PDB file of C-alpha atoms and ligand atoms in Angstrom:
ATOM      1  CA  MET A   1     -29.567  31.973  69.160  1.00 94.00           C
ATOM      2  CA  ILE A   2     -30.093  28.528  67.585  1.00 96.00           C
ATOM      3  CA  TYR A   3     -27.785  27.535  64.643  1.00 96.00           C
ATOM      4  CA  ILE A   4     -29.107  26.035  61.527  1.00 98.00           C
ATOM      5  CA  LYS A   5     -25.993  23.894  59.988  1.00 98.00           C
ATOM      6  CA  THR A   6     -25.194  24.531  56.582  1.00 98.00           C
ATOM      7  CA  ALA A   7     -24.290  21.006  54.442  1.00 98.00           C
ATOM      8  CA  GLU A   8     -20.736  21.590  54.699  1.00 98.00           C
ATOM      9  CA  GLU A   9     -21.196  22.361  58.593  1.00 98.00           C
ATOM     10  CA  ILE A  10     -23.230  19.072  58.975  1.00 98.00           C
ATOM     11  CA  GLU A  11     -20.236  16.924  57.359  1.00 98.00           C
ATOM     12  CA  GLY A  12     -18.198  18.556  59.910  1.00 99.00           C
ATOM     13  CA  MET A  13     -20.436  17.058  62.729  1.00 99.00           C
ATOM     14  CA  ARG A  14     -20.933  13.788  61.057  1.00 99.00           C
ATOM     15  CA  LYS A  15     -16.876  13.400  61.491  1.00 99.00           C
ATOM     16  CA  ALA A  16     -16.725  14.396  64.704  1.00 99.00           C
ATOM     17  CA  CYS A  17     -19.618  12.134  65.964  1.00 99.00           C
ATOM     18  CA  GLU A  18     -18.018   9.122  63.957  1.00 99.00           C
ATOM     19  CA  LEU A  19     -14.762   9.957  66.209  1.00 99.00           C
ATOM     20  CA  VAL A  20     -16.430   9.803  69.510  1.00 99.00           C
ATOM     21  CA  SER A  21     -18.373   7.052  68.482  1.00 99.00           C
ATOM     22  CA  LEU A  22     -15.118   5.184  67.928  1.00 99.00           C
ATOM     23  CA  THR A  23     -13.473   6.529  71.184  1.00 99.00           C
ATOM     24  CA  LEU A  24     -16.375   4.882  73.052  1.00 99.00           C
ATOM     25  CA  ALA A  25     -15.742   1.966  71.377  1.00 98.00           C
ATOM     26  CA  GLU A  26     -12.305   1.831  72.393  1.00 98.00           C
ATOM     27  CA  VAL A  27     -13.111   2.496  75.774  1.00 99.00           C
ATOM     28  CA  ALA A  28     -15.657  -0.456  75.770  1.00 98.00           C
ATOM     29  CA  LYS A  29     -12.754  -2.621  74.792  1.00 98.00           C
ATOM     30  CA  TRP A  30     -11.011  -1.995  78.733  1.00 98.00           C
ATOM     31  CA  VAL A  31     -14.320  -1.923  80.660  1.00 98.00           C
ATOM     32  CA  THR A  32     -13.686  -4.686  82.622  1.00 97.00           C
ATOM     33  CA  PRO A  33     -13.619  -5.765  86.698  1.00 98.00           C
ATOM     34  CA  GLY A  34      -9.926  -4.224  88.114  1.00 98.00           C
ATOM     35  CA  VAL A  35      -9.757  -1.262  85.357  1.00 98.00           C
ATOM     36  CA  THR A  36      -9.318   1.991  87.112  1.00 99.00           C
ATOM     37  CA  THR A  37     -10.992   4.393  85.813  1.00 99.00           C
ATOM     38  CA  ARG A  38      -8.071   6.760  85.152  1.00 99.00           C
ATOM     39  CA  LYS A  39      -6.994   3.608  82.831  1.00 99.00           C
ATOM     40  CA  LEU A  40     -10.324   4.314  80.902  1.00 99.00           C
ATOM     41  CA  ASP A  41      -9.854   8.401  80.890  1.00 99.00           C
ATOM     42  CA  ASN A  42      -6.011   8.059  79.305  1.00 99.00           C
ATOM     43  CA  VAL A  43      -7.434   5.141  76.593  1.00 99.00           C
ATOM     44  CA  ALA A  44     -10.018   7.646  75.283  1.00 99.00           C
ATOM     45  CA  ARG A  45      -7.403  11.200  75.020  1.00 99.00           C
ATOM     46  CA  GLU A  46      -4.636   8.872  73.209  1.00 99.00           C
ATOM     47  CA  PHE A  47      -7.263   7.739  71.045  1.00 99.00           C
ATOM     48  CA  ILE A  48      -8.760  10.955  70.270  1.00 99.00           C
ATOM     49  CA  LEU A  49      -5.381  12.885  69.650  1.00 99.00           C
ATOM     50  CA  ASP A  50      -4.075   9.835  67.452  1.00 98.00           C
ATOM     51  CA  ASN A  51      -7.004  10.249  65.252  1.00 99.00           C
ATOM     52  CA  GLY A  52      -6.655  13.975  64.750  1.00 98.00           C
ATOM     53  CA  GLY A  53      -9.339  15.329  67.323  1.00 99.00           C
ATOM     54  CA  LYS A  54      -9.494  17.036  71.086  1.00 98.00           C
ATOM     55  CA  PRO A  55     -10.624  15.656  74.169  1.00 99.00           C
ATOM     56  CA  ALA A  56     -12.954  18.696  74.149  1.00 98.00           C
ATOM     57  CA  CYS A  57     -13.493  18.352  77.874  1.00 98.00           C
ATOM     58  CA  LEU A  58      -9.996  17.882  79.114  1.00 98.00           C
ATOM     59  CA  GLY A  59      -9.486  21.621  80.646  1.00 98.00           C
ATOM     60  CA  TYR A  60     -12.871  22.813  79.897  1.00 98.00           C
ATOM     61  CA  GLN A  61     -13.843  24.851  82.521  1.00 98.00           C
ATOM     62  CA  GLY A  62     -10.775  23.330  84.697  1.00 98.00           C
ATOM     63  CA  PHE A  63     -12.375  19.641  83.694  1.00 98.00           C
ATOM     64  CA  PRO A  64      -9.609  17.290  84.501  1.00 98.00           C
ATOM     65  CA  GLY A  65     -10.401  14.279  82.084  1.00 98.00           C
ATOM     66  CA  THR A  66     -11.552  13.728  78.830  1.00 99.00           C
ATOM     67  CA  LEU A  67     -14.057  11.421  80.062  1.00 99.00           C
ATOM     68  CA  CYS A  68     -16.687  11.991  82.954  1.00 98.00           C
ATOM     69  CA  ILE A  69     -16.740   9.035  84.556  1.00 99.00           C
ATOM     70  CA  GLU A  70     -19.906   8.270  86.312  1.00 98.00           C
ATOM     71  CA  VAL A  71     -19.601   5.254  88.774  1.00 98.00           C
ATOM     72  CA  ASN A  72     -23.172   3.682  90.499  1.00 98.00           C
ATOM     73  CA  GLU A  73     -24.759   6.565  92.093  1.00 98.00           C
ATOM     74  CA  THR A  74     -22.557   9.357  90.241  1.00 98.00           C
ATOM     75  CA  VAL A  75     -24.989  11.370  87.988  1.00 98.00           C
ATOM     76  CA  VAL A  76     -22.551  13.310  85.530  1.00 98.00           C
ATOM     77  CA  HIS A  77     -19.206  15.246  85.857  1.00 98.00           C
ATOM     78  CA  GLY A  78     -17.414  12.665  87.923  1.00 98.00           C
ATOM     79  CA  PHE A  79     -13.039  12.938  87.604  1.00 98.00           C
ATOM     80  CA  PRO A  80     -11.330   9.984  86.612  1.00 98.00           C
ATOM     81  CA  SER A  81      -8.939   8.254  89.301  1.00 98.00           C
ATOM     82  CA  GLY A  82      -7.331   5.398  91.090  1.00 98.00           C
ATOM     83  CA  TYR A  83     -10.406   3.519  91.418  1.00 98.00           C
ATOM     84  CA  ALA A  84     -10.744  -0.050  90.330  1.00 99.00           C
ATOM     85  CA  LEU A  85     -14.114  -0.498  88.890  1.00 98.00           C
ATOM     86  CA  LYS A  86     -15.537  -4.027  90.084  1.00 98.00           C
ATOM     87  CA  GLU A  87     -18.049  -6.735  89.381  1.00 98.00           C
ATOM     88  CA  GLY A  88     -21.931  -5.090  89.531  1.00 98.00           C
ATOM     89  CA  ASP A  89     -20.368  -1.247  89.353  1.00 98.00           C
ATOM     90  CA  ILE A  90     -22.259   0.626  86.318  1.00 98.00           C
ATOM     91  CA  VAL A  91     -20.148   3.072  84.862  1.00 98.00           C
ATOM     92  CA  GLY A  92     -21.067   5.746  82.279  1.00 99.00           C
ATOM     93  CA  THR A  93     -18.445   7.544  80.233  1.00 99.00           C
ATOM     94  CA  ASP A  94     -19.514  10.644  78.843  1.00 99.00           C
ATOM     95  CA  CYS A  95     -17.375  12.438  75.958  1.00 99.00           C
ATOM     96  CA  VAL A  96     -17.257  15.307  73.989  1.00 99.00           C
ATOM     97  CA  VAL A  97     -14.486  15.205  70.813  1.00 99.00           C
ATOM     98  CA  GLU A  98     -13.844  18.379  69.188  1.00 99.00           C
ATOM     99  CA  LEU A  99     -12.602  17.707  65.363  1.00 99.00           C
ATOM    100  CA  ASN A 100     -12.023  20.325  62.917  1.00 98.00           C
ATOM    101  CA  GLY A 101     -14.296  22.960  65.027  1.00 98.00           C
ATOM    102  CA  PHE A 102     -17.035  20.433  65.449  1.00 99.00           C
ATOM    103  CA  HIS A 103     -18.007  18.662  68.580  1.00 99.00           C
ATOM    104  CA  GLY A 104     -19.786  15.523  69.007  1.00 99.00           C
ATOM    105  CA  ASP A 105     -21.133  13.857  72.239  1.00 99.00           C
ATOM    106  CA  SER A 106     -22.316  10.905  73.405  1.00 99.00           C
ATOM    107  CA  CYS A 107     -22.131   8.829  76.723  1.00 99.00           C
ATOM    108  CA  TYR A 108     -22.898   5.275  77.380  1.00 98.00           C
ATOM    109  CA  THR A 109     -23.475   3.658  80.643  1.00 98.00           C
ATOM    110  CA  PHE A 110     -21.553  -0.355  81.029  1.00 98.00           C
ATOM    111  CA  PRO A 111     -22.588  -2.933  83.453  1.00 98.00           C
ATOM    112  CA  ILE A 112     -19.293  -4.490  84.976  1.00 98.00           C
ATOM    113  CA  GLY A 113     -19.348  -7.744  84.781  1.00 96.00           C
ATOM    114  CA  GLU A 114     -23.111  -9.175  86.445  1.00 96.00           C
ATOM    115  CA  ILE A 115     -25.039  -6.770  87.570  1.00 98.00           C
ATOM    116  CA  ASP A 116     -28.317  -6.635  89.746  1.00 98.00           C
ATOM    117  CA  GLU A 117     -31.359  -7.196  87.840  1.00 98.00           C
ATOM    118  CA  LYS A 118     -32.788  -3.725  89.125  1.00 98.00           C
ATOM    119  CA  VAL A 119     -30.115  -2.122  88.059  1.00 98.00           C
ATOM    120  CA  ARG A 120     -29.905  -3.374  84.409  1.00 98.00           C
ATOM    121  CA  LYS A 121     -33.458  -2.629  84.133  1.00 98.00           C
ATOM    122  CA  LEU A 122     -32.289   1.039  84.945  1.00 98.00           C
ATOM    123  CA  LEU A 123     -30.062   1.179  81.889  1.00 98.00           C
ATOM    124  CA  VAL A 124     -32.476  -0.423  79.819  1.00 98.00           C
ATOM    125  CA  THR A 125     -35.034   1.898  80.456  1.00 98.00           C
ATOM    126  CA  THR A 126     -32.573   5.092  80.179  1.00 99.00           C
ATOM    127  CA  LYS A 127     -31.247   3.815  76.952  1.00 98.00           C
ATOM    128  CA  GLU A 128     -34.987   3.319  75.590  1.00 98.00           C
ATOM    129  CA  SER A 129     -35.745   6.973  76.649  1.00 99.00           C
ATOM    130  CA  LEU A 130     -33.030   8.273  74.681  1.00 99.00           C
ATOM    131  CA  TYR A 131     -34.391   6.833  71.614  1.00 99.00           C
ATOM    132  CA  ILE A 132     -37.965   7.808  72.660  1.00 98.00           C
ATOM    133  CA  GLY A 133     -36.495  11.252  72.725  1.00 99.00           C
ATOM    134  CA  ILE A 134     -34.802  11.011  69.593  1.00 99.00           C
ATOM    135  CA  GLU A 135     -37.850   9.951  67.861  1.00 98.00           C
ATOM    136  CA  THR A 136     -39.747  12.632  69.124  1.00 98.00           C
ATOM    137  CA  ALA A 137     -37.564  15.300  67.521  1.00 99.00           C
ATOM    138  CA  LEU A 138     -39.078  16.096  64.213  1.00 98.00           C
ATOM    139  CA  ALA A 139     -39.026  19.269  62.775  1.00 98.00           C
ATOM    140  CA  GLY A 140     -42.074  21.497  63.599  1.00 98.00           C
ATOM    141  CA  LYS A 141     -42.284  19.967  67.520  1.00 98.00           C
ATOM    142  CA  ARG A 142     -40.827  21.826  70.323  1.00 98.00           C
ATOM    143  CA  ILE A 143     -37.884  20.852  72.720  1.00 98.00           C
ATOM    144  CA  GLY A 144     -40.607  20.190  75.262  1.00 98.00           C
ATOM    145  CA  ASP A 145     -42.172  17.601  73.291  1.00 99.00           C
ATOM    146  CA  ILE A 146     -38.741  15.736  73.582  1.00 99.00           C
ATOM    147  CA  SER A 147     -38.893  16.730  77.249  1.00 99.00           C
ATOM    148  CA  ASN A 148     -42.037  15.252  77.755  1.00 99.00           C
ATOM    149  CA  ALA A 149     -41.564  11.989  75.807  1.00 99.00           C
ATOM    150  CA  ILE A 150     -38.225  11.124  77.970  1.00 99.00           C
ATOM    151  CA  GLN A 151     -39.982  11.871  81.575  1.00 99.00           C
ATOM    152  CA  THR A 152     -43.444   9.952  81.093  1.00 98.00           C
ATOM    153  CA  PHE A 153     -41.747   6.996  79.957  1.00 99.00           C
ATOM    154  CA  CYS A 154     -39.145   6.950  82.804  1.00 99.00           C
ATOM    155  CA  GLU A 155     -41.516   7.756  85.298  1.00 99.00           C
ATOM    156  CA  LYS A 156     -43.853   5.143  84.211  1.00 98.00           C
ATOM    157  CA  ALA A 157     -41.590   2.617  85.053  1.00 98.00           C
ATOM    158  CA  GLY A 158     -40.893   4.071  88.436  1.00 98.00           C
ATOM    159  CA  TYR A 159     -37.614   6.199  87.881  1.00 99.00           C
ATOM    160  CA  SER A 160     -36.997   9.909  88.381  1.00 98.00           C
ATOM    161  CA  VAL A 161     -35.360  12.505  86.344  1.00 99.00           C
ATOM    162  CA  VAL A 162     -32.332  14.685  87.062  1.00 98.00           C
ATOM    163  CA  ARG A 163     -33.596  18.416  86.900  1.00 98.00           C
ATOM    164  CA  GLU A 164     -30.302  20.085  87.628  1.00 97.00           C
ATOM    165  CA  MET A 165     -28.777  18.711  84.282  1.00 98.00           C
ATOM    166  CA  CYS A 166     -29.622  19.019  80.736  1.00 98.00           C
ATOM    167  CA  GLY A 167     -29.034  18.420  77.074  1.00 98.00           C
ATOM    168  CA  HIS A 168     -27.923  21.134  74.824  1.00 98.00           C
ATOM    169  CA  GLY A 169     -27.423  22.332  71.248  1.00 98.00           C
ATOM    170  CA  ILE A 170     -24.023  21.796  69.607  1.00 98.00           C
ATOM    171  CA  GLY A 171     -22.013  22.469  66.913  1.00 98.00           C
ATOM    172  CA  LYS A 172     -18.679  24.872  67.064  1.00 98.00           C
ATOM    173  CA  SER A 173     -18.930  24.968  70.672  1.00 98.00           C
ATOM    174  CA  MET A 174     -20.048  21.803  72.806  1.00 98.00           C
ATOM    175  CA  HIS A 175     -22.710  23.643  74.321  1.00 98.00           C
ATOM    176  CA  GLU A 176     -24.953  25.908  72.388  1.00 98.00           C
ATOM    177  CA  GLU A 177     -28.597  26.961  72.810  1.00 98.00           C
ATOM    178  CA  PRO A 178     -31.182  25.133  73.272  1.00 98.00           C
ATOM    179  CA  GLU A 179     -31.214  23.664  76.167  1.00 98.00           C
ATOM    180  CA  VAL A 180     -33.096  20.303  76.125  1.00 98.00           C
ATOM    181  CA  PRO A 181     -34.130  19.108  79.473  1.00 98.00           C
ATOM    182  CA  ASN A 182     -35.315  15.637  80.053  1.00 98.00           C
ATOM    183  CA  PHE A 183     -38.357  17.092  82.103  1.00 98.00           C
ATOM    184  CA  GLY A 184     -41.409  19.405  81.168  1.00 98.00           C
ATOM    185  CA  ARG A 185     -44.686  20.006  79.579  1.00 98.00           C
ATOM    186  CA  ARG A 186     -45.436  19.311  75.748  1.00 98.00           C
ATOM    187  CA  GLY A 187     -45.422  21.888  73.170  1.00 98.00           C
ATOM    188  CA  ILE A 188     -43.092  24.660  75.243  1.00 98.00           C
ATOM    189  CA  GLY A 189     -39.542  25.695  74.026  1.00 98.00           C
ATOM    190  CA  PRO A 190     -38.364  26.197  70.986  1.00 98.00           C
ATOM    191  CA  VAL A 191     -39.541  25.155  67.682  1.00 98.00           C
ATOM    192  CA  LEU A 192     -37.268  22.187  65.680  1.00 98.00           C
ATOM    193  CA  LYS A 193     -36.040  23.043  62.574  1.00 98.00           C
ATOM    194  CA  PRO A 194     -34.031  20.823  60.089  1.00 98.00           C
ATOM    195  CA  GLY A 195     -30.329  21.757  60.315  1.00 98.00           C
ATOM    196  CA  MET A 196     -30.296  21.928  63.907  1.00 98.00           C
ATOM    197  CA  CYS A 197     -28.228  19.559  66.043  1.00 99.00           C
ATOM    198  CA  ILE A 198     -28.638  18.818  69.706  1.00 98.00           C
ATOM    199  CA  ALA A 199     -27.361  16.321  72.213  1.00 99.00           C
ATOM    200  CA  ILE A 200     -30.251  14.658  74.020  1.00 99.00           C
ATOM    201  CA  GLU A 201     -28.579  13.178  76.902  1.00 99.00           C
ATOM    202  CA  PRO A 202     -30.966  11.226  79.707  1.00 99.00           C
ATOM    203  CA  MET A 203     -29.917  11.122  83.372  1.00 99.00           C
ATOM    204  CA  ILE A 204     -32.297   8.829  85.194  1.00 99.00           C
ATOM    205  CA  ASN A 205     -32.002   7.978  88.978  1.00 99.00           C
ATOM    206  CA  MET A 206     -33.571   4.593  90.223  1.00 98.00           C
ATOM    207  CA  GLY A 207     -34.521   6.504  93.394  1.00 98.00           C
ATOM    208  CA  SER A 208     -35.383  10.295  94.021  1.00 98.00           C
ATOM    209  CA  LYS A 209     -34.608  13.037  91.799  1.00 98.00           C
ATOM    210  CA  ASN A 210     -32.316  14.854  94.144  1.00 98.00           C
ATOM    211  CA  VAL A 211     -28.926  15.413  93.470  1.00 98.00           C
ATOM    212  CA  VAL A 212     -25.849  16.674  95.479  1.00 98.00           C
ATOM    213  CA  ILE A 213     -22.841  18.321  93.848  1.00 98.00           C
ATOM    214  CA  GLU A 214     -19.273  17.610  95.648  1.00 97.00           C
ATOM    215  CA  ARG A 215     -16.967  19.986  97.064  1.00 97.00           C
ATOM    216  CA  ASN A 216     -14.721  20.126  93.717  1.00 97.00           C
ATOM    217  CA  GLY A 217     -17.548  21.697  92.535  1.00 98.00           C
ATOM    218  CA  TRP A 218     -17.962  19.623  89.736  1.00 98.00           C
ATOM    219  CA  GLU A 219     -18.664  15.721  90.578  1.00 98.00           C
ATOM    220  CA  CYS A 220     -22.475  15.275  90.721  1.00 98.00           C
ATOM    221  CA  ARG A 221     -24.303  12.255  92.508  1.00 98.00           C
ATOM    222  CA  THR A 222     -27.745  11.312  93.562  1.00 98.00           C
ATOM    223  CA  ARG A 223     -28.983  12.161  97.412  1.00 98.00           C
ATOM    224  CA  ASP A 224     -30.177   8.915  98.213  1.00 98.00           C
ATOM    225  CA  ARG A 225     -26.667   7.411  96.677  1.00 98.00           C
ATOM    226  CA  ARG A 226     -28.351   5.019  94.837  1.00 98.00           C
ATOM    227  CA  PRO A 227     -27.590   4.127  91.171  1.00 98.00           C
ATOM    228  CA  SER A 228     -28.293   6.707  88.136  1.00 99.00           C
ATOM    229  CA  ALA A 229     -27.843   5.892  84.210  1.00 99.00           C
ATOM    230  CA  HIS A 230     -27.064   8.142  81.432  1.00 99.00           C
ATOM    231  CA  TYR A 231     -27.025   7.415  77.887  1.00 99.00           C
ATOM    232  CA  GLU A 232     -26.734  10.324  75.027  1.00 99.00           C
ATOM    233  CA  HIS A 233     -26.312  11.027  71.260  1.00 99.00           C
ATOM    234  CA  THR A 234     -25.767  13.841  69.277  1.00 99.00           C
ATOM    235  CA  ILE A 235     -28.655  14.186  66.602  1.00 99.00           C
ATOM    236  CA  LEU A 236     -29.566  16.386  63.237  1.00 99.00           C
ATOM    237  CA  ILE A 237     -32.949  17.286  62.605  1.00 98.00           C
ATOM    238  CA  THR A 238     -33.941  16.880  59.217  1.00 98.00           C
ATOM    239  CA  GLU A 239     -37.102  17.337  57.084  1.00 98.00           C
ATOM    240  CA  SER A 240     -37.869  13.318  57.815  1.00 98.00           C
ATOM    241  CA  GLU A 241     -36.114  11.269  60.598  1.00 98.00           C
ATOM    242  CA  PRO A 242     -33.725  12.514  63.016  1.00 98.00           C
ATOM    243  CA  GLU A 243     -30.158  11.432  61.981  1.00 98.00           C
ATOM    244  CA  ILE A 244     -28.725  10.237  65.134  1.00 99.00           C
ATOM    245  CA  LEU A 245     -24.894  11.265  64.376  1.00 99.00           C
ATOM    246  CA  THR A 246     -23.329   9.485  67.037  1.00 99.00           C
ATOM    247  CA  THR A 247     -23.947   5.666  67.222  1.00 99.00           C
ATOM    248  CA  PHE A 248     -23.446   2.820  69.838  1.00 98.00           C
ATOM    249  CA  LYS A 249     -23.179   0.384  67.245  1.00 98.00           C
ATOM    250  CA  TYR A 250     -19.258   0.212  67.411  1.00 98.00           C
ATOM    251  CA  ILE A 251     -19.687  -0.078  71.318  1.00 98.00           C
ATOM    252  CA  GLU A 252     -21.930  -2.753  71.115  1.00 98.00           C
ATOM    253  CA  GLU A 253     -19.997  -4.799  68.738  1.00 98.00           C
ATOM    254  CA  VAL A 254     -17.085  -4.899  71.374  1.00 98.00           C
ATOM    255  CA  LEU A 255     -19.428  -5.755  74.201  1.00 98.00           C
ATOM    256  CA  GLY A 256     -21.292  -8.491  72.145  1.00 97.00           C
ATOM    257  CA  PRO A 257     -25.102  -9.478  72.743  1.00 94.00           C
ATOM    258  CA  GLU A 258     -23.932 -10.572  75.974  1.00 89.00           C
ATOM    259  CA  ARG A 259     -22.681  -7.540  77.550  1.00 93.00           C
ATOM    260  CA  MET A 260     -24.567  -5.022  75.456  1.00 95.00           C
ATOM    261  CA  ILE A 261     -27.939  -3.083  77.054  1.00 95.00           C
TER     262      ILE A 261
HETATM  263  N1  LIG B 301     -21.725  15.345  77.530  1.00 85.02           N
HETATM  264  C1  LIG B 301     -21.367  16.814  78.529  1.00 85.02           C
HETATM  265  C2  LIG B 301     -22.217  17.280  78.719  1.00 85.02           C
HETATM  266  O1  LIG B 301     -22.914  17.310  77.985  1.00 85.02           O
HETATM  267  C3  LIG B 301     -19.916  16.969  78.460  1.00 85.02           C
HETATM  268  C4  LIG B 301     -19.778  17.984  79.455  1.00 85.02           C
HETATM  269  S1  LIG B 301     -18.289  17.606  80.539  1.00 85.02           S
HETATM  270  C5  LIG B 301     -17.165  19.156  80.615  1.00 85.02           C
HETATM  271  O2  LIG B 301     -22.319  18.873  78.919  1.00 85.02           O
HETATM  272  F1  LIG B 301     -16.320  18.600  81.539  1.00 85.02           F
HETATM  273  F2  LIG B 301     -17.059  19.440  79.964  1.00 85.02           F
HETATM  274  F3  LIG B 301     -17.876  19.824  81.188  1.00 85.02           F
HETATM  275 CO1  LIG B 302     -23.849  16.528  76.295  1.00 85.02          CO
END
């Protein structure tokens, strides 16, 4: 069943989403060539704990990080490690914070130093597709309308949409109904209603849509090892425009116009 949040619950969601947004901005301060992904994970965990939150991914079904780390061909659920980011890499940092029983979920893919122009285009298009999905999330529309808007936009740009992973409802649990695929037909799926909270998270590949799960059962990469991008916001369906509960504003203040996507 899909929860309709009360005004009080929505306030809780706003606060959790603010904290995850600030956490990713803290991470942004450290995203430079030479930094290890484990360092980024430590920064995120300490910031969340210092601000009264819980790192919701850490220990979730055994996941070993506060952040999911997505370097280059890693699509989702990468582990923090001793890998040092290098010029030309991209890294997605996907984070879920629990604060006072509510969850905020967001992801940003960062360029490391100068990146290939083709890779930058993949990042820009993926981020744009997130906002196109969000614009579509109006009360009375259906989940499939969001899915189709994202898929159409990304495929027109020449990219492919990962099928195995989806966005999701979010609230007192990190993953709630409904599933929010990034591909599919218009007019299908649950009807959107004011008070629903969903996380929209396009995962878009430069090459083919096929992915492989590593032996550890978590880390997911593109089969052709070409890059993949991922941006995510938690949003609230309202009577009018959707309210974007997470924000990239703090991240982009850190990055400045040169480095933001
Ligand atoms: N943002 C991811 C998601 O939407 C976070 C889940 S990672 C996990 O599903 F480790 F917690 F599973
Ligand atoms: Co999510």
